[in-house]
Amino acid sequence: MGSCWSDGGGRGGGMVGVGGTTSSAGCYASPNDAVDYYLKSRGFNGLFSQIELSFSASNLRDRDVISKSDAMVVVYTKGRDGTLSELFRSEVVLNSLNPKWIKKLTISYQFEAVQTLLFRVYDIDTQYQNSREEMLKLDEQQFLGEATCALSEVITKSNRTIALELMRKESVAAAQTQPQNHGKLIVHAEESLASKTTTEIVLRCLNLESKDNFSKSDPFLAISKMVEHGSPIPVSKTEVLKNDPNPIWKPVFLSVQQVGSKDSPLVIECLDFNGNGNHSLIGKVQKSLADLEKLHVSGEGINLLLPTGVGHKHEDKALKSQIFVDKFTETVQHTFLEYLASGFELNFMVAIDFTASNGNPRLPDSLHYIDPTGRLNAYQRAIVEVGEVLQFYDTDKRFPAWGFGARPIDIPVSHCFNLNGSSTYCEVDGMQGIMNAYNGALFNVSFAGPTLFGPVINAAATIASESLAQNSRRYYVLLIITDGVITDLQETRDALVSASDLPLSILIVGVGGADYKEMEVLDGDKGERLESSSGRVASRDIVQFVALRDIQYGEVSVVEALLAELPSQFLAYMKNRNITPTTSTTSAS
């Protein structure tokens, strides 16, 4: 399925604006700001849902002589470097080897990140049982066992429950040659109601100033969420209205998942659309959802502000132009996690650029150079960082993988060939399978050109179309990694517009020093919806583009920048086809 060896052109799919939130998490008492700080300090500012985790255990080891164990569970987040940060302590359940703890952990689930959790269970000594849990010194308690998993592993279970084998530290260190039964920890997840609330807002402006010399402005609104570190994160945008100084835009839908809370600050920018992507700022305001609701109730408008000056001399000039909130309603909607719980999966695909502009892979200056020290090149880094997130949402972990822009053995230059070298199938097993196939292909193909996206988009669209016809609950995510500007821009546009009706999103990573201005037109965040050569407009936004060099460490991760829109693109597809978490794709289509 999905094999491709041709060098032909392509037809394929489309886009929707989206972004981030913050949320609180429980520690010893109520919301724990430390969790949000922990995520933000590592660049995680994407789409959140608030999750409540509850805990129980079975068959714990009995460490007490006279009575049964008095158990408490402690939860940590585990960073990439192995550092632990404590999140939560439960209450102590007395005299039980099968405790059910009442206290719950509220944690911000973030799709863009792999959130590794470590759970440790302790038997609390009798002399400390009247002490507050947060005051207990854990090294003075008896350790019963520990377990670890990613939060994604819990929420992708159909019943959102996972049973983890508790291990002693020495058992883990000894490679578990003789694993001992230390009981099980059962973790159950529930999504909070706040995560399901969506706000519908109708915005209009009055007396917009013209930014064009010979015509009125072509205004649209861009809404972004303020974050502590780095630039505001885009969460939504309106359509462009041509030559309209008094625009009324179609409704904007914002969820708590996107903005964090009703009190989270949002920046609403009114921009004059320019075809080259350099849109002119007409004016902006900073308001929360709560502020916008008050404006709607009052019926009053507020003046747009235009920043003037720089540095310490920065001022906001009040304009005559005003913005109004004509509609503000809140409803409970189906969420991304509800679809996952009902059996929907995300299936990862990857396509890699092997054109000659990447350089000889045997030389250190090549973008494909395999460093003997183990340092990942740009292609490997993109594969690993995106794949390690998406793999949790794919049960069989068999990933279609292609190359393009090269001459495989015994065939002409191909713009879509199976990375594993097979002429009959394109899938590889797991993340390691992708890396092995990539490493093998580097020295079994001849780099060539030009850079064409159409064929690989078509291959992905074919798989998505076949899956849809079979009533599969699958949504596909194609990662394209390239070092150059595409030469089949119109064919790619046509392919993307066609694919916008399919269960498919496309993530594009640009590596190296190329000028990617033309590529940005494929990303709906940068301008209008895509239009095909026949005049058809994409039904939704399915593309996200990022240049690897534009992402700074400690600010926004590559993963976040690429994946920020994915849950909303998924939901837009489901909404377009009237698919609910409990309906079948056949009846909905």
XYZ file of C-alpha atoms in Angstrom:
589
model
C 0.000 0.000 0.000
C 1.236 3.463 -0.871
C 4.366 2.366 -2.758
C 5.674 4.890 -5.270
C 8.474 4.815 -7.784
C 7.307 7.322 -10.382
C 8.785 10.729 -11.125
C 5.411 12.203 -12.070
C 3.640 15.309 -10.858
C 0.992 15.527 -8.159
C -2.413 16.574 -6.996
C -3.365 16.799 -3.314
C -4.729 19.089 0.084
C -5.359 22.511 2.377
C -5.368 24.525 6.065
C -6.807 26.247 9.539
C -5.247 28.624 12.142
C -4.486 27.489 15.702
C -2.169 27.554 18.678
C -1.528 27.388 22.382
C -2.684 27.543 25.964
C -1.542 27.272 29.455
C -3.160 25.392 32.219
C -2.608 24.661 35.856
C -1.552 21.443 37.488
C -1.998 20.108 40.943
C 0.820 19.778 43.416
C 0.274 19.540 47.134
C -2.923 21.518 47.154
C -4.779 23.305 44.359
C -3.391 24.514 41.022
C 0.369 24.339 40.783
C 2.000 27.149 38.834
C 5.280 25.244 38.943
C 3.980 22.789 36.333
C 3.160 25.518 33.856
C 6.531 27.139 34.560
C 8.251 23.790 34.046
C 6.602 23.391 30.632
C 7.077 27.002 29.544
C 10.717 27.113 30.623
C 11.351 24.264 28.185
C 9.584 25.968 25.312
C 6.281 24.096 25.633
C 3.546 26.626 24.899
C 1.239 24.644 22.626
C -2.266 23.247 22.752
C -3.256 22.117 26.261
C -6.074 20.185 27.847
C -6.478 19.910 31.577
C -6.364 16.290 32.696
C -7.247 14.868 36.098
C -5.219 11.799 37.046
C -6.511 9.477 39.749
C -4.531 6.635 41.295
C -5.031 3.210 42.852
C -2.738 0.246 43.478
C -3.005 -3.509 43.866
C -0.905 -6.147 45.618
C 1.607 -3.767 47.160
C 4.500 -5.262 49.082
C 3.747 -5.465 52.815
C 6.672 -3.817 54.595
C 5.009 -3.537 58.035
C 5.378 -6.268 60.645
C 2.065 -5.891 62.481
C -0.168 -4.111 59.959
C -0.337 -3.571 56.198
C 1.458 -0.748 54.397
C 0.353 2.886 54.746
C 0.842 4.034 51.142
C 1.368 7.375 49.463
C 2.055 8.004 45.761
C 4.430 10.751 44.580
C 4.471 11.954 40.949
C 7.380 13.573 39.088
C 7.950 14.897 35.579
C 11.078 13.532 33.948
C 13.055 15.761 31.590
C 15.011 14.702 28.521
C 18.177 14.786 30.595
C 16.625 12.594 33.296
C 16.099 15.389 35.828
C 13.052 14.984 38.032
C 10.625 17.685 39.156
C 8.064 16.782 41.789
C 4.450 17.529 40.869
C 2.185 15.882 43.392
C 1.771 13.892 46.591
C -1.363 11.979 47.431
C -2.805 11.520 50.877
C -1.705 8.490 52.941
C -4.057 5.495 52.808
C -3.675 3.533 56.043
C -3.341 -0.223 56.408
C -4.012 -1.310 52.803
C -2.182 -3.263 50.128
C -4.801 -2.195 47.560
C -5.177 1.548 48.208
C -7.444 3.916 46.277
C -6.313 7.496 46.696
C -8.916 10.271 46.688
C -6.648 13.181 45.889
C -6.242 13.817 42.143
C -3.480 15.391 40.102
C -4.575 18.061 37.612
C -1.987 18.319 34.868
C -1.759 20.221 31.597
C -1.674 17.720 28.747
C 0.254 19.058 25.791
C -0.003 17.322 22.467
C 3.266 18.798 21.161
C 5.457 17.378 23.940
C 6.386 13.953 25.277
C 5.500 14.373 28.950
C 7.244 11.571 30.836
C 5.884 10.903 34.319
C 7.555 8.943 37.126
C 5.430 7.477 39.926
C 6.872 6.345 43.260
C 4.947 4.625 46.030
C 6.086 4.863 49.661
C 5.045 3.190 52.915
C 4.798 6.066 55.414
C 6.243 5.303 58.837
C 3.715 5.421 61.687
C 5.517 8.235 63.522
C 5.002 10.573 60.527
C 1.362 9.836 59.783
C 0.077 12.978 61.476
C 2.409 15.168 59.421
C 1.312 17.015 56.295
C 2.244 15.063 53.187
C 4.312 17.874 51.705
C 6.424 18.022 54.869
C 7.431 14.356 54.775
C 11.062 13.524 54.017
C 10.869 10.740 51.472
C 14.283 9.309 52.309
C 12.906 8.509 55.779
C 10.029 6.419 54.341
C 10.040 2.866 52.990
C 10.164 2.732 49.202
C 7.669 0.244 47.724
C 8.261 0.634 43.994
C 8.200 2.936 40.986
C 6.852 3.040 37.441
C 7.055 5.409 34.501
C 5.062 6.220 31.375
C 4.291 9.120 29.033
C 1.059 11.002 29.655
C 0.195 10.263 26.010
C 0.190 6.538 26.823
C -2.582 7.043 29.377
C -4.869 9.295 27.374
C -4.641 7.169 24.198
C -6.024 4.094 26.001
C -9.682 3.485 25.100
C -10.667 3.611 28.790
C -7.908 6.130 29.626
C -6.556 3.708 32.213
C -3.125 2.091 32.353
C -1.794 -0.507 34.810
C 1.928 -0.132 35.477
C 4.155 -2.748 37.076
C 5.898 -1.317 40.115
C 9.628 -1.977 40.186
C 12.218 -1.603 42.907
C 15.123 0.692 41.989
C 17.567 -2.160 42.307
C 15.426 -4.274 39.925
C 15.566 -1.576 37.281
C 19.320 -1.163 37.730
C 19.860 -4.905 37.450
C 18.214 -4.923 34.002
C 15.296 -6.866 35.506
C 16.916 -10.249 34.958
C 14.694 -11.628 37.729
C 11.745 -9.236 37.956
C 9.906 -9.377 41.257
C 6.257 -8.614 41.837
C 5.964 -5.349 43.737
C 2.357 -4.746 42.778
C 0.717 -2.517 40.224
C -0.134 1.173 40.049
C -3.320 1.980 38.128
C -3.496 5.463 36.592
C -6.786 6.805 35.208
C -7.228 10.066 33.246
C -10.276 12.286 32.845
C -10.461 15.433 30.747
C -11.811 18.463 32.620
C -14.978 20.156 31.395
C -13.100 23.437 30.943
C -11.082 21.845 28.140
C -14.293 21.219 26.189
C -15.585 24.793 26.236
C -15.431 26.658 22.923
C -16.190 30.346 22.440
C -17.729 31.663 19.216
C -16.872 35.316 18.564
C -17.941 37.643 15.754
C -15.650 40.673 15.427
C -16.018 43.782 13.309
C -14.068 46.994 12.838
C -15.158 50.518 12.046
C -13.293 53.243 10.134
C -10.103 51.335 9.411
C -7.292 53.473 8.112
C -6.096 52.616 4.602
C -2.583 51.263 4.215
C -2.779 51.205 0.413
C -2.079 54.198 -1.824
C -4.770 53.664 -4.447
C -7.371 51.492 -2.713
C -8.855 50.619 0.643
C -7.182 48.075 2.932
C -7.789 44.323 2.687
C -8.124 43.622 6.416
C -7.964 40.410 8.399
C -7.513 39.667 12.096
C -4.752 37.552 13.646
C -5.249 36.416 17.253
C -2.256 35.329 19.319
C -1.708 34.167 22.871
C 0.789 35.958 25.067
C 3.480 33.770 26.650
C 6.171 34.483 29.220
C 9.068 33.648 26.918
C 9.347 34.361 23.208
C 6.909 35.771 20.704
C 3.110 35.475 21.013
C 1.780 32.187 19.647
C -0.846 32.411 16.847
C -4.113 30.748 17.816
C -6.568 31.850 15.116
C -7.162 34.200 12.219
C -10.059 35.452 10.118
C -10.556 35.535 6.377
C -9.335 38.508 4.303
C -12.033 41.020 3.280
C -11.092 42.993 0.164
C -11.315 46.810 0.093
C -13.403 47.036 3.267
C -12.850 49.792 5.877
C -15.775 48.492 7.971
C -15.302 44.699 7.922
C -17.488 42.117 9.684
C -15.669 38.792 9.703
C -17.027 35.278 9.902
C -17.122 33.767 13.413
C -13.860 32.887 15.142
C -13.864 29.804 17.400
C -11.482 29.760 20.373
C -11.205 27.016 22.968
C -9.809 27.020 26.480
C -7.307 24.518 25.072
C -5.981 27.233 22.789
C -5.944 30.281 25.057
C -5.453 28.812 28.551
C -8.294 30.484 30.444
C -10.819 33.272 30.022
C -8.355 35.624 31.718
C -5.314 34.776 29.570
C -4.159 37.843 27.587
C -4.689 37.744 23.821
C -3.279 40.065 21.171
C -5.746 40.853 18.371
C -3.985 42.393 15.368
C -5.805 43.965 12.439
C -3.597 43.577 9.358
C -3.752 44.744 5.754
C -3.180 41.688 3.554
C -0.287 41.754 1.077
C 0.280 38.968 -1.431
C 4.000 38.801 -0.651
C 3.288 37.858 2.965
C 4.515 41.187 4.395
C 1.193 42.245 5.887
C 0.901 45.804 7.255
C -0.279 46.345 10.815
C -3.334 48.606 10.917
C -3.717 48.431 14.696
C -4.059 46.038 17.598
C -5.550 45.526 21.068
C -4.705 43.235 23.968
C -7.746 41.677 25.650
C -8.726 38.413 27.325
C -11.830 36.370 26.498
C -13.397 37.803 29.655
C -12.697 41.322 28.376
C -14.231 40.508 24.989
C -17.347 39.143 26.703
C -17.721 42.432 28.606
C -17.378 44.386 25.358
C -20.113 42.282 23.804
C -22.453 42.886 26.749
C -21.784 46.630 26.693
C -22.102 46.920 22.909
C -19.226 49.399 22.930
C -16.126 49.386 20.761
C -12.528 50.059 21.708
C -9.905 51.965 19.772
C -7.154 50.109 17.993
C -3.610 50.984 19.053
C -0.609 51.427 16.775
C 2.863 51.027 18.326
C 5.198 53.949 17.602
C 8.859 54.410 18.494
C 11.284 51.741 19.682
C 12.910 50.671 22.939
C 12.274 52.939 25.921
C 10.519 55.463 23.653
C 7.872 52.903 22.665
C 4.320 54.252 22.785
C 0.911 53.054 21.633
C -0.951 55.609 19.543
C -4.754 55.420 19.857
C -6.447 55.349 16.451
C -9.927 56.402 15.386
C -10.449 52.858 14.134
C -12.456 50.707 16.536
C -13.120 47.011 17.075
C -16.475 45.613 18.266
C -17.619 42.204 19.547
C -20.955 41.483 17.832
C -21.313 37.947 19.188
C -19.877 36.034 22.140
C -21.262 32.580 22.994
C -19.809 29.582 24.822
C -20.608 25.951 24.037
C -19.238 22.535 24.995
C -17.595 20.868 21.991
C -16.070 17.490 21.234
C -12.358 17.562 21.968
C -9.304 16.008 20.402
C -8.944 13.645 23.359
C -12.541 12.442 23.019
C -11.809 11.340 19.459
C -8.675 9.512 20.619
C -10.652 7.749 23.355
C -13.221 6.587 20.791
C -10.540 4.836 18.736
C -9.176 7.447 16.300
C -5.439 7.277 15.591
C -2.790 9.558 14.113
C -0.585 7.795 11.583
C 2.894 9.178 10.930
C 4.469 9.364 7.441
C 7.779 10.898 6.389
C 9.289 12.073 3.088
C 12.985 13.072 2.840
C 14.734 15.302 0.303
C 17.713 13.624 -1.416
C 18.409 16.341 -4.001
C 22.029 17.173 -4.882
C 21.881 20.572 -3.156
C 22.153 18.731 0.184
C 25.809 17.969 -0.583
C 27.792 14.746 -0.565
C 26.643 12.791 2.541
C 30.202 11.547 3.097
C 31.426 15.107 3.723
C 30.905 17.001 7.013
C 29.411 20.058 5.281
C 26.507 18.000 3.899
C 23.082 18.360 5.499
C 22.892 14.540 5.287
C 26.265 13.915 6.961
C 26.134 11.139 9.573
C 28.317 12.344 12.445
C 30.345 9.447 13.943
C 29.987 11.082 17.385
C 26.233 10.403 17.225
C 25.201 14.051 16.893
C 22.023 14.170 14.833
C 21.953 16.016 11.521
C 19.014 18.306 10.702
C 17.067 15.541 8.934
C 17.524 13.069 11.782
C 16.608 15.695 14.353
C 13.339 16.571 12.610
C 12.404 12.881 12.252
C 13.122 12.108 15.902
C 11.495 15.182 17.437
C 8.264 14.884 15.445
C 8.147 11.099 15.405
C 8.668 10.609 19.121
C 5.514 12.678 19.748
C 3.301 11.095 17.074
C 4.310 7.467 17.687
C 2.135 7.272 20.806
C -0.988 7.856 18.701
C -0.273 5.012 16.230
C -0.928 1.513 17.560
C 0.915 -0.604 14.974
C 3.798 1.891 14.586
C 4.327 0.969 10.938
C 5.241 4.211 9.217
C 5.228 4.898 5.443
C 8.592 6.458 4.530
C 9.658 7.894 1.182
C 12.528 9.738 -0.435
C 12.436 12.155 -3.354
C 14.801 13.926 -5.750
C 17.266 11.064 -6.235
C 18.090 8.102 -8.492
C 17.570 4.775 -6.695
C 19.397 1.702 -7.958
C 18.304 0.585 -11.444
C 15.644 3.253 -12.030
C 15.601 6.875 -13.284
C 15.382 9.918 -11.029
C 12.356 9.488 -8.777
C 10.379 12.047 -6.835
C 8.759 9.402 -4.672
C 10.618 6.188 -3.871
C 10.253 3.842 -0.921
C 12.908 4.633 1.654
C 13.311 0.973 2.585
C 14.395 0.067 -0.965
C 11.356 -2.115 -1.606
C 9.456 -1.899 -4.879
C 6.235 -3.188 -3.303
C 5.725 -1.583 0.121
C 6.676 1.676 1.805
C 6.238 0.956 5.519
C 8.979 0.544 8.122
C 8.759 -0.632 11.723
C 8.885 2.126 14.314
C 11.125 5.124 14.695
C 14.252 2.988 14.484
C 12.965 1.576 11.201
C 12.778 5.093 9.750
C 16.302 5.905 10.925
C 17.701 2.618 9.573
C 15.996 3.085 6.193
C 17.237 6.684 5.994
C 20.824 5.695 6.807
C 20.693 2.899 4.228
C 19.215 5.095 1.503
C 21.970 7.707 1.873
C 24.503 5.394 0.262
C 22.180 3.485 -2.082
C 20.765 6.385 -4.106
C 22.389 9.043 -6.284
C 21.425 12.551 -5.279
C 19.792 14.473 -8.145
C 16.852 16.899 -8.474
C 14.770 18.994 -8.885
C 12.730 19.453 -5.668
C 9.154 18.302 -6.308
C 6.540 17.800 -3.572
C 3.577 16.756 -5.710
C 4.399 13.019 -5.962
C 4.929 12.425 -2.228
C 1.806 14.430 -1.347
C -0.103 12.287 -3.847
C 1.273 9.101 -2.287
C 0.159 10.204 1.179
C -3.227 11.344 -0.176
C -3.752 7.941 -1.826
C -3.238 6.154 1.498
C -5.541 8.598 3.296
C -8.197 8.213 0.590
C -8.057 4.399 0.729
C -8.306 4.512 4.534
C -11.345 6.783 4.313
C -13.015 4.425 1.847
C -12.441 1.539 4.281
C -14.123 3.451 7.129
C -10.877 3.492 9.139
C -10.564 5.786 12.137
C -7.219 7.094 11.014
C -5.856 10.581 10.445
C -2.532 10.863 8.622
C 0.361 13.238 9.269
C 3.005 13.594 6.541
C 6.355 15.129 7.530
C 8.294 16.513 4.535
C 11.908 17.537 5.213
C 13.632 19.551 2.485
C 16.655 21.782 1.910
C 15.356 23.757 -1.041
C 12.524 25.713 -2.571
C 10.126 23.545 -4.551
C 10.029 23.870 -8.338
C 6.483 22.490 -8.759
C 4.740 25.183 -6.694
C 1.486 25.204 -8.678
C 1.322 21.385 -8.838
C 1.883 21.338 -5.074
C -0.895 23.896 -4.562
C -3.253 21.721 -6.621
C -2.267 18.630 -4.646
C -2.805 20.388 -1.308
C -6.195 21.820 -2.277
C -7.344 18.344 -3.346
C -6.016 16.725 -0.158
C -7.770 19.269 2.080
C -10.859 17.022 1.919
C -8.920 14.009 3.226
C -7.902 12.960 6.768
C -4.403 14.365 6.253
C -2.131 17.092 7.589
C 1.284 18.002 6.186
C 4.230 19.287 8.204
C 7.107 20.811 6.226
C 10.558 21.404 7.746
C 13.051 23.507 5.813
C 16.698 22.779 6.629
C 19.812 24.621 5.503
C 20.125 28.204 4.311
C 17.632 28.409 1.425
C 15.192 31.292 0.994
C 11.824 29.802 1.922
C 9.586 32.816 1.216
C 7.735 30.961 -1.538
C 7.224 27.973 0.751
C 5.412 30.106 3.291
C 2.509 30.657 0.886
C 1.647 26.995 1.416
C 1.093 27.676 5.117
C -2.294 29.304 5.661
C -0.974 31.179 8.707
C 1.025 33.363 6.332
C -1.830 34.516 4.079
C -4.991 33.423 2.299
C -6.281 29.891 1.848
C -4.664 27.985 -0.993
C -6.291 28.102 -4.416
C -5.769 25.524 -7.166
C -5.123 26.254 -10.835
C -8.800 25.548 -11.503
C -9.887 28.188 -8.965
C -10.932 25.779 -6.224
C -10.132 26.968 -2.680
C -8.853 24.562 -0.010
C -11.650 23.434 2.315
C -9.348 23.783 5.337
C -5.755 24.438 6.369
C -3.632 21.267 6.364
C -0.090 22.667 6.082
C 2.365 23.845 8.705
C 5.801 25.082 7.580
C 8.836 25.973 9.666
C 12.450 26.706 8.763
C 14.691 24.880 11.216
C 17.028 27.855 11.525
C 14.153 30.136 12.641
C 13.505 28.107 15.786
C 15.682 29.080 18.726
C 16.378 26.665 21.555
C 14.752 27.695 24.836
C 12.114 29.708 23.000
C 9.836 27.538 20.862
C 10.840 23.988 20.017
C 10.726 22.645 16.469
C 8.130 20.140 17.595
C 5.875 22.821 19.027
C 6.149 25.072 15.999
C 5.252 22.172 13.690
C 2.590 20.440 15.733
C 0.812 23.452 17.248
C -1.968 23.381 14.650
C -2.369 19.636 14.279
C -5.158 18.990 16.829
C -7.199 21.861 15.392
C -6.644 20.668 11.816
C -7.849 17.250 12.970
C -10.956 18.786 14.586
C -11.647 20.948 11.525
C -11.688 17.808 9.376
C -14.064 16.057 11.766
C -16.351 19.082 11.858
C -16.353 19.442 8.052
C -17.469 15.823 7.688
C -19.860 15.867 10.671
C -17.938 13.092 12.386
C -18.429 12.849 16.145
C -16.396 10.608 18.484
C -19.236 8.046 18.470
C -20.245 8.112 14.778
C -18.659 6.022 12.062
C -16.750 7.703 9.258
C -18.992 6.009 6.692
C -22.248 7.389 8.028
C -20.671 10.814 8.471
C -19.296 11.030 4.973
